[in-house]
Amino acid sequence: RSSAQEAPVDAFAARRILILSNVLRRAAAIRYRRLLDISVGEWGAIAELGLRAPCSLNELARGLALDKTRLSRTVSALEKRGLVQRRANPRDNRETLISLTKSGGRAYARMIAAAQASNDALLAPFSASDRAQLATLVDRLTDRAREILEREQEGALGRAD
């Protein structure tokens, strides 16, 4: 028997998590477009900046696990809309720090309120114990996925030696 027969694609945890992620992302896209006229990518950048600003583009990309080039375009679009600002790092003029403007801070507050309501609805069927266990498992999976990503980037996984 081939490994494909032993492990049908529906059994792969990564596939199931990706489907969940896609469903949640689509719902978020509708919510944040309606609420603030922003894309999911812009939402992600604003959310991360709300937590960690000011930060460099590299730090922002690392926090979101996104490609720096693509994220740079997102940040530029947010800057044009007056939601973020870039300033030289006072400790290193070669580096630019990104932060939310006052308008961006207000957008962040609205996003967090909407995200909290959505999160509460998503987790409503689960007990407090289930929620805590889910948070722990998701954190562990995320850490492991980051390790796998690093190895993929180094070319160490999936080789047919």
PDB file of N, CA, C and O in Angstrom, residues 1-47:
ATOM      1  N   ARG A   1       0.833  -1.210   0.000  1.00  0.00           N
ATOM      2  CA  ARG A   1       0.000   0.000   0.000  1.00  0.00           C
ATOM      3  C   ARG A   1       0.864   1.255   0.000  1.00  0.00           C
ATOM      4  O   ARG A   1       1.871   1.323   0.684  1.00  0.00           O
ATOM      5  N   SER A   2       0.424   2.244  -0.721  1.00  0.00           N
ATOM      6  CA  SER A   2       1.153   3.517  -0.724  1.00  0.00           C
ATOM      7  C   SER A   2       0.775   4.325   0.504  1.00  0.00           C
ATOM      8  O   SER A   2      -0.259   4.105   1.128  1.00  0.00           O
ATOM      9  N   SER A   3       1.626   5.296   0.847  1.00  0.00           N
ATOM     10  CA  SER A   3       1.326   6.126   2.016  1.00  0.00           C
ATOM     11  C   SER A   3       0.078   6.965   1.773  1.00  0.00           C
ATOM     12  O   SER A   3      -0.614   7.332   2.711  1.00  0.00           O
ATOM     13  N   ALA A   4      -0.240   7.265   0.497  1.00  0.00           N
ATOM     14  CA  ALA A   4      -1.453   8.026   0.192  1.00  0.00           C
ATOM     15  C   ALA A   4      -2.695   7.237   0.579  1.00  0.00           C
ATOM     16  O   ALA A   4      -3.690   7.803   1.025  1.00  0.00           O
ATOM     17  N   GLN A   5      -2.636   5.917   0.437  1.00  0.00           N
ATOM     18  CA  GLN A   5      -3.771   5.087   0.834  1.00  0.00           C
ATOM     19  C   GLN A   5      -3.879   4.999   2.347  1.00  0.00           C
ATOM     20  O   GLN A   5      -4.964   4.913   2.895  1.00  0.00           O
ATOM     21  N   GLU A   6      -2.769   5.020   3.024  1.00  0.00           N
ATOM     22  CA  GLU A   6      -2.763   4.914   4.480  1.00  0.00           C
ATOM     23  C   GLU A   6      -3.189   6.214   5.152  1.00  0.00           C
ATOM     24  O   GLU A   6      -3.728   6.200   6.238  1.00  0.00           O
ATOM     25  N   ALA A   7      -2.927   7.339   4.505  1.00  0.00           N
ATOM     26  CA  ALA A   7      -3.233   8.640   5.090  1.00  0.00           C
ATOM     27  C   ALA A   7      -3.978   9.497   4.074  1.00  0.00           C
ATOM     28  O   ALA A   7      -3.369  10.294   3.378  1.00  0.00           O
ATOM     29  N   PRO A   8      -5.293   9.324   3.976  1.00  0.00           N
ATOM     30  CA  PRO A   8      -6.034  10.160   3.032  1.00  0.00           C
ATOM     31  C   PRO A   8      -5.854  11.637   3.378  1.00  0.00           C
ATOM     32  O   PRO A   8      -5.691  11.992   4.551  1.00  0.00           O
ATOM     33  N   VAL A   9      -5.890  12.468   2.370  1.00  0.00           N
ATOM     34  CA  VAL A   9      -5.614  13.890   2.544  1.00  0.00           C
ATOM     35  C   VAL A   9      -6.513  14.526   3.607  1.00  0.00           C
ATOM     36  O   VAL A   9      -6.103  15.439   4.316  1.00  0.00           O
ATOM     37  N   ASP A  10      -7.726  14.045   3.777  1.00  0.00           N
ATOM     38  CA  ASP A  10      -8.618  14.602   4.797  1.00  0.00           C
ATOM     39  C   ASP A  10      -8.133  14.335   6.217  1.00  0.00           C
ATOM     40  O   ASP A  10      -8.602  14.960   7.158  1.00  0.00           O
ATOM     41  N   ALA A  11      -7.224  13.389   6.373  1.00  0.00           N
ATOM     42  CA  ALA A  11      -6.707  13.074   7.708  1.00  0.00           C
ATOM     43  C   ALA A  11      -5.557  13.995   8.115  1.00  0.00           C
ATOM     44  O   ALA A  11      -5.183  14.036   9.275  1.00  0.00           O
ATOM     45  N   PHE A  12      -4.990  14.743   7.187  1.00  0.00           N
ATOM     46  CA  PHE A  12      -3.848  15.598   7.496  1.00  0.00           C
ATOM     47  C   PHE A  12      -4.301  16.788   8.344  1.00  0.00           C
ATOM     48  O   PHE A  12      -5.164  17.575   7.935  1.00  0.00           O
ATOM     49  N   ALA A  13      -3.690  16.931   9.511  1.00  0.00           N
ATOM     50  CA  ALA A  13      -4.034  18.037  10.405  1.00  0.00           C
ATOM     51  C   ALA A  13      -3.814  19.380   9.710  1.00  0.00           C
ATOM     52  O   ALA A  13      -4.638  20.292   9.844  1.00  0.00           O
ATOM     53  N   ALA A  14      -2.725  19.512   8.974  1.00  0.00           N
ATOM     54  CA  ALA A  14      -2.434  20.787   8.316  1.00  0.00           C
ATOM     55  C   ALA A  14      -3.546  21.176   7.343  1.00  0.00           C
ATOM     56  O   ALA A  14      -3.941  22.345   7.282  1.00  0.00           O
ATOM     57  N   ARG A  15      -4.070  20.222   6.604  1.00  0.00           N
ATOM     58  CA  ARG A  15      -5.145  20.520   5.651  1.00  0.00           C
ATOM     59  C   ARG A  15      -6.399  20.984   6.390  1.00  0.00           C
ATOM     60  O   ARG A  15      -7.033  21.957   6.000  1.00  0.00           O
ATOM     61  N   ARG A  16      -6.731  20.306   7.466  1.00  0.00           N
ATOM     62  CA  ARG A  16      -7.927  20.670   8.226  1.00  0.00           C
ATOM     63  C   ARG A  16      -7.775  22.054   8.850  1.00  0.00           C
ATOM     64  O   ARG A  16      -8.717  22.851   8.877  1.00  0.00           O
ATOM     65  N   ILE A  17      -6.580  22.354   9.334  1.00  0.00           N
ATOM     66  CA  ILE A  17      -6.325  23.673   9.919  1.00  0.00           C
ATOM     67  C   ILE A  17      -6.365  24.748   8.838  1.00  0.00           C
ATOM     68  O   ILE A  17      -6.893  25.846   9.064  1.00  0.00           O
ATOM     69  N   LEU A  18      -5.829  24.451   7.657  1.00  0.00           N
ATOM     70  CA  LEU A  18      -5.888  25.410   6.553  1.00  0.00           C
ATOM     71  C   LEU A  18      -7.324  25.715   6.148  1.00  0.00           C
ATOM     72  O   LEU A  18      -7.672  26.871   5.864  1.00  0.00           O
ATOM     73  N   ILE A  19      -8.165  24.694   6.116  1.00  0.00           N
ATOM     74  CA  ILE A  19      -9.572  24.918   5.783  1.00  0.00           C
ATOM     75  C   ILE A  19     -10.222  25.807   6.850  1.00  0.00           C
ATOM     76  O   ILE A  19     -10.926  26.773   6.525  1.00  0.00           O
ATOM     77  N   LEU A  20      -9.990  25.510   8.123  1.00  0.00           N
ATOM     78  CA  LEU A  20     -10.504  26.350   9.204  1.00  0.00           C
ATOM     79  C   LEU A  20     -10.001  27.782   9.036  1.00  0.00           C
ATOM     80  O   LEU A  20     -10.772  28.747   9.143  1.00  0.00           O
ATOM     81  N   SER A  21      -8.714  27.925   8.767  1.00  0.00           N
ATOM     82  CA  SER A  21      -8.124  29.246   8.580  1.00  0.00           C
ATOM     83  C   SER A  21      -8.785  29.989   7.421  1.00  0.00           C
ATOM     84  O   SER A  21      -9.089  31.181   7.530  1.00  0.00           O
ATOM     85  N   ASN A  22      -9.028  29.285   6.327  1.00  0.00           N
ATOM     86  CA  ASN A  22      -9.667  29.916   5.164  1.00  0.00           C
ATOM     87  C   ASN A  22     -11.077  30.392   5.487  1.00  0.00           C
ATOM     88  O   ASN A  22     -11.484  31.483   5.077  1.00  0.00           O
ATOM     89  N   VAL A  23     -11.843  29.572   6.205  1.00  0.00           N
ATOM     90  CA  VAL A  23     -13.207  29.953   6.582  1.00  0.00           C
ATOM     91  C   VAL A  23     -13.174  31.192   7.483  1.00  0.00           C
ATOM     92  O   VAL A  23     -13.910  32.164   7.261  1.00  0.00           O
ATOM     93  N   LEU A  24     -12.306  31.184   8.489  1.00  0.00           N
ATOM     94  CA  LEU A  24     -12.200  32.323   9.399  1.00  0.00           C
ATOM     95  C   LEU A  24     -11.707  33.571   8.674  1.00  0.00           C
ATOM     96  O   LEU A  24     -12.182  34.684   8.938  1.00  0.00           O
ATOM     97  N   ARG A  25     -10.776  33.388   7.760  1.00  0.00           N
ATOM     98  CA  ARG A  25     -10.231  34.518   6.987  1.00  0.00           C
ATOM     99  C   ARG A  25     -11.311  35.148   6.114  1.00  0.00           C
ATOM    100  O   ARG A  25     -11.406  36.375   6.013  1.00  0.00           O
ATOM    101  N   ARG A  26     -12.133  34.311   5.483  1.00  0.00           N
ATOM    102  CA  ARG A  26     -13.208  34.834   4.629  1.00  0.00           C
ATOM    103  C   ARG A  26     -14.218  35.620   5.457  1.00  0.00           C
ATOM    104  O   ARG A  26     -14.671  36.691   5.055  1.00  0.00           O
ATOM    105  N   ALA A  27     -14.572  35.095   6.639  1.00  0.00           N
ATOM    106  CA  ALA A  27     -15.503  35.812   7.520  1.00  0.00           C
ATOM    107  C   ALA A  27     -14.896  37.138   7.972  1.00  0.00           C
ATOM    108  O   ALA A  27     -15.574  38.175   7.997  1.00  0.00           O
ATOM    109  N   ALA A  28     -13.609  37.115   8.320  1.00  0.00           N
ATOM    110  CA  ALA A  28     -12.920  38.337   8.749  1.00  0.00           C
ATOM    111  C   ALA A  28     -12.860  39.351   7.609  1.00  0.00           C
ATOM    112  O   ALA A  28     -13.035  40.556   7.831  1.00  0.00           O
ATOM    113  N   ALA A  29     -12.623  38.875   6.399  1.00  0.00           N
ATOM    114  CA  ALA A  29     -12.560  39.777   5.242  1.00  0.00           C
ATOM    115  C   ALA A  29     -13.874  40.532   5.080  1.00  0.00           C
ATOM    116  O   ALA A  29     -13.879  41.754   4.867  1.00  0.00           O
ATOM    117  N   ILE A  30     -14.973  39.819   5.208  1.00  0.00           N
ATOM    118  CA  ILE A  30     -16.291  40.459   5.098  1.00  0.00           C
ATOM    119  C   ILE A  30     -16.495  41.450   6.244  1.00  0.00           C
ATOM    120  O   ILE A  30     -16.914  42.589   6.033  1.00  0.00           O
ATOM    121  N   ARG A  31     -16.170  41.027   7.459  1.00  0.00           N
ATOM    122  CA  ARG A  31     -16.364  41.859   8.652  1.00  0.00           C
ATOM    123  C   ARG A  31     -15.570  43.153   8.568  1.00  0.00           C
ATOM    124  O   ARG A  31     -16.106  44.246   8.784  1.00  0.00           O
ATOM    125  N   TYR A  32     -14.278  43.060   8.254  1.00  0.00           N
ATOM    126  CA  TYR A  32     -13.425  44.257   8.296  1.00  0.00           C
ATOM    127  C   TYR A  32     -13.598  45.137   7.063  1.00  0.00           C
ATOM    128  O   TYR A  32     -13.389  46.343   7.153  1.00  0.00           O
ATOM    129  N   ARG A  33     -14.029  44.562   5.963  1.00  0.00           N
ATOM    130  CA  ARG A  33     -14.361  45.385   4.804  1.00  0.00           C
ATOM    131  C   ARG A  33     -15.601  46.215   5.141  1.00  0.00           C
ATOM    132  O   ARG A  33     -15.660  47.409   4.864  1.00  0.00           O
ATOM    133  N   ARG A  34     -16.592  45.574   5.774  1.00  0.00           N
ATOM    134  CA  ARG A  34     -17.832  46.255   6.137  1.00  0.00           C
ATOM    135  C   ARG A  34     -17.571  47.307   7.225  1.00  0.00           C
ATOM    136  O   ARG A  34     -18.048  48.429   7.143  1.00  0.00           O
ATOM    137  N   LEU A  35     -16.817  46.952   8.230  1.00  0.00           N
ATOM    138  CA  LEU A  35     -16.594  47.827   9.377  1.00  0.00           C
ATOM    139  C   LEU A  35     -15.666  49.000   9.087  1.00  0.00           C
ATOM    140  O   LEU A  35     -15.942  50.129   9.480  1.00  0.00           O
ATOM    141  N   LEU A  36     -14.553  48.712   8.414  1.00  0.00           N
ATOM    142  CA  LEU A  36     -13.499  49.725   8.268  1.00  0.00           C
ATOM    143  C   LEU A  36     -13.003  49.913   6.840  1.00  0.00           C
ATOM    144  O   LEU A  36     -12.075  50.681   6.616  1.00  0.00           O
ATOM    145  N   ASP A  37     -13.583  49.178   5.909  1.00  0.00           N
ATOM    146  CA  ASP A  37     -13.144  49.216   4.514  1.00  0.00           C
ATOM    147  C   ASP A  37     -11.646  48.901   4.389  1.00  0.00           C
ATOM    148  O   ASP A  37     -10.900  49.601   3.719  1.00  0.00           O
ATOM    149  N   ILE A  38     -11.224  47.832   5.094  1.00  0.00           N
ATOM    150  CA  ILE A  38      -9.843  47.378   4.996  1.00  0.00           C
ATOM    151  C   ILE A  38      -9.826  45.894   4.636  1.00  0.00           C
ATOM    152  O   ILE A  38     -10.784  45.173   4.897  1.00  0.00           O
ATOM    153  N   SER A  39      -8.719  45.468   4.061  1.00  0.00           N
ATOM    154  CA  SER A  39      -8.551  44.063   3.684  1.00  0.00           C
ATOM    155  C   SER A  39      -8.077  43.254   4.883  1.00  0.00           C
ATOM    156  O   SER A  39      -7.654  43.813   5.901  1.00  0.00           O
ATOM    157  N   VAL A  40      -8.118  41.945   4.741  1.00  0.00           N
ATOM    158  CA  VAL A  40      -7.621  41.075   5.818  1.00  0.00           C
ATOM    159  C   VAL A  40      -6.128  41.324   6.053  1.00  0.00           C
ATOM    160  O   VAL A  40      -5.676  41.351   7.196  1.00  0.00           O
ATOM    161  N   GLY A  41      -5.370  41.521   4.986  1.00  0.00           N
ATOM    162  CA  GLY A  41      -3.942  41.809   5.135  1.00  0.00           C
ATOM    163  C   GLY A  41      -3.705  43.096   5.912  1.00  0.00           C
ATOM    164  O   GLY A  41      -2.818  43.173   6.776  1.00  0.00           O
ATOM    165  N   GLU A  42      -4.511  44.114   5.611  1.00  0.00           N
ATOM    166  CA  GLU A  42      -4.400  45.372   6.339  1.00  0.00           C
ATOM    167  C   GLU A  42      -4.816  45.186   7.799  1.00  0.00           C
ATOM    168  O   GLU A  42      -4.200  45.739   8.706  1.00  0.00           O
ATOM    169  N   TRP A  43      -5.857  44.377   8.004  1.00  0.00           N
ATOM    170  CA  TRP A  43      -6.294  44.074   9.367  1.00  0.00           C
ATOM    171  C   TRP A  43      -5.147  43.443  10.150  1.00  0.00           C
ATOM    172  O   TRP A  43      -4.887  43.824  11.284  1.00  0.00           O
ATOM    173  N   GLY A  44      -4.475  42.469   9.543  1.00  0.00           N
ATOM    174  CA  GLY A  44      -3.373  41.788  10.219  1.00  0.00           C
ATOM    175  C   GLY A  44      -2.266  42.745  10.616  1.00  0.00           C
ATOM    176  O   GLY A  44      -1.740  42.684  11.731  1.00  0.00           O
ATOM    177  N   ALA A  45      -1.910  43.644   9.706  1.00  0.00           N
ATOM    178  CA  ALA A  45      -0.847  44.610   9.996  1.00  0.00           C
ATOM    179  C   ALA A  45      -1.262  45.562  11.119  1.00  0.00           C
ATOM    180  O   ALA A  45      -0.476  45.832  12.032  1.00  0.00           O
ATOM    181  N   ILE A  46      -2.497  46.059  11.067  1.00  0.00           N
ATOM    182  CA  ILE A  46      -2.974  46.961  12.120  1.00  0.00           C
ATOM    183  C   ILE A  46      -3.012  46.239  13.462  1.00  0.00           C
ATOM    184  O   ILE A  46      -2.601  46.784  14.487  1.00  0.00           O
ATOM    185  N   ALA A  47      -3.492  45.001  13.458  1.00  0.00           N
ATOM    186  CA  ALA A  47      -3.565  44.232  14.705  1.00  0.00           C
ATOM    187  C   ALA A  47      -2.181  44.023  15.305  1.00  0.00           C
ATOM    188  O   ALA A  47      -1.976  44.208  16.514  1.00  0.00           O
TER     189      ALA A  47
END
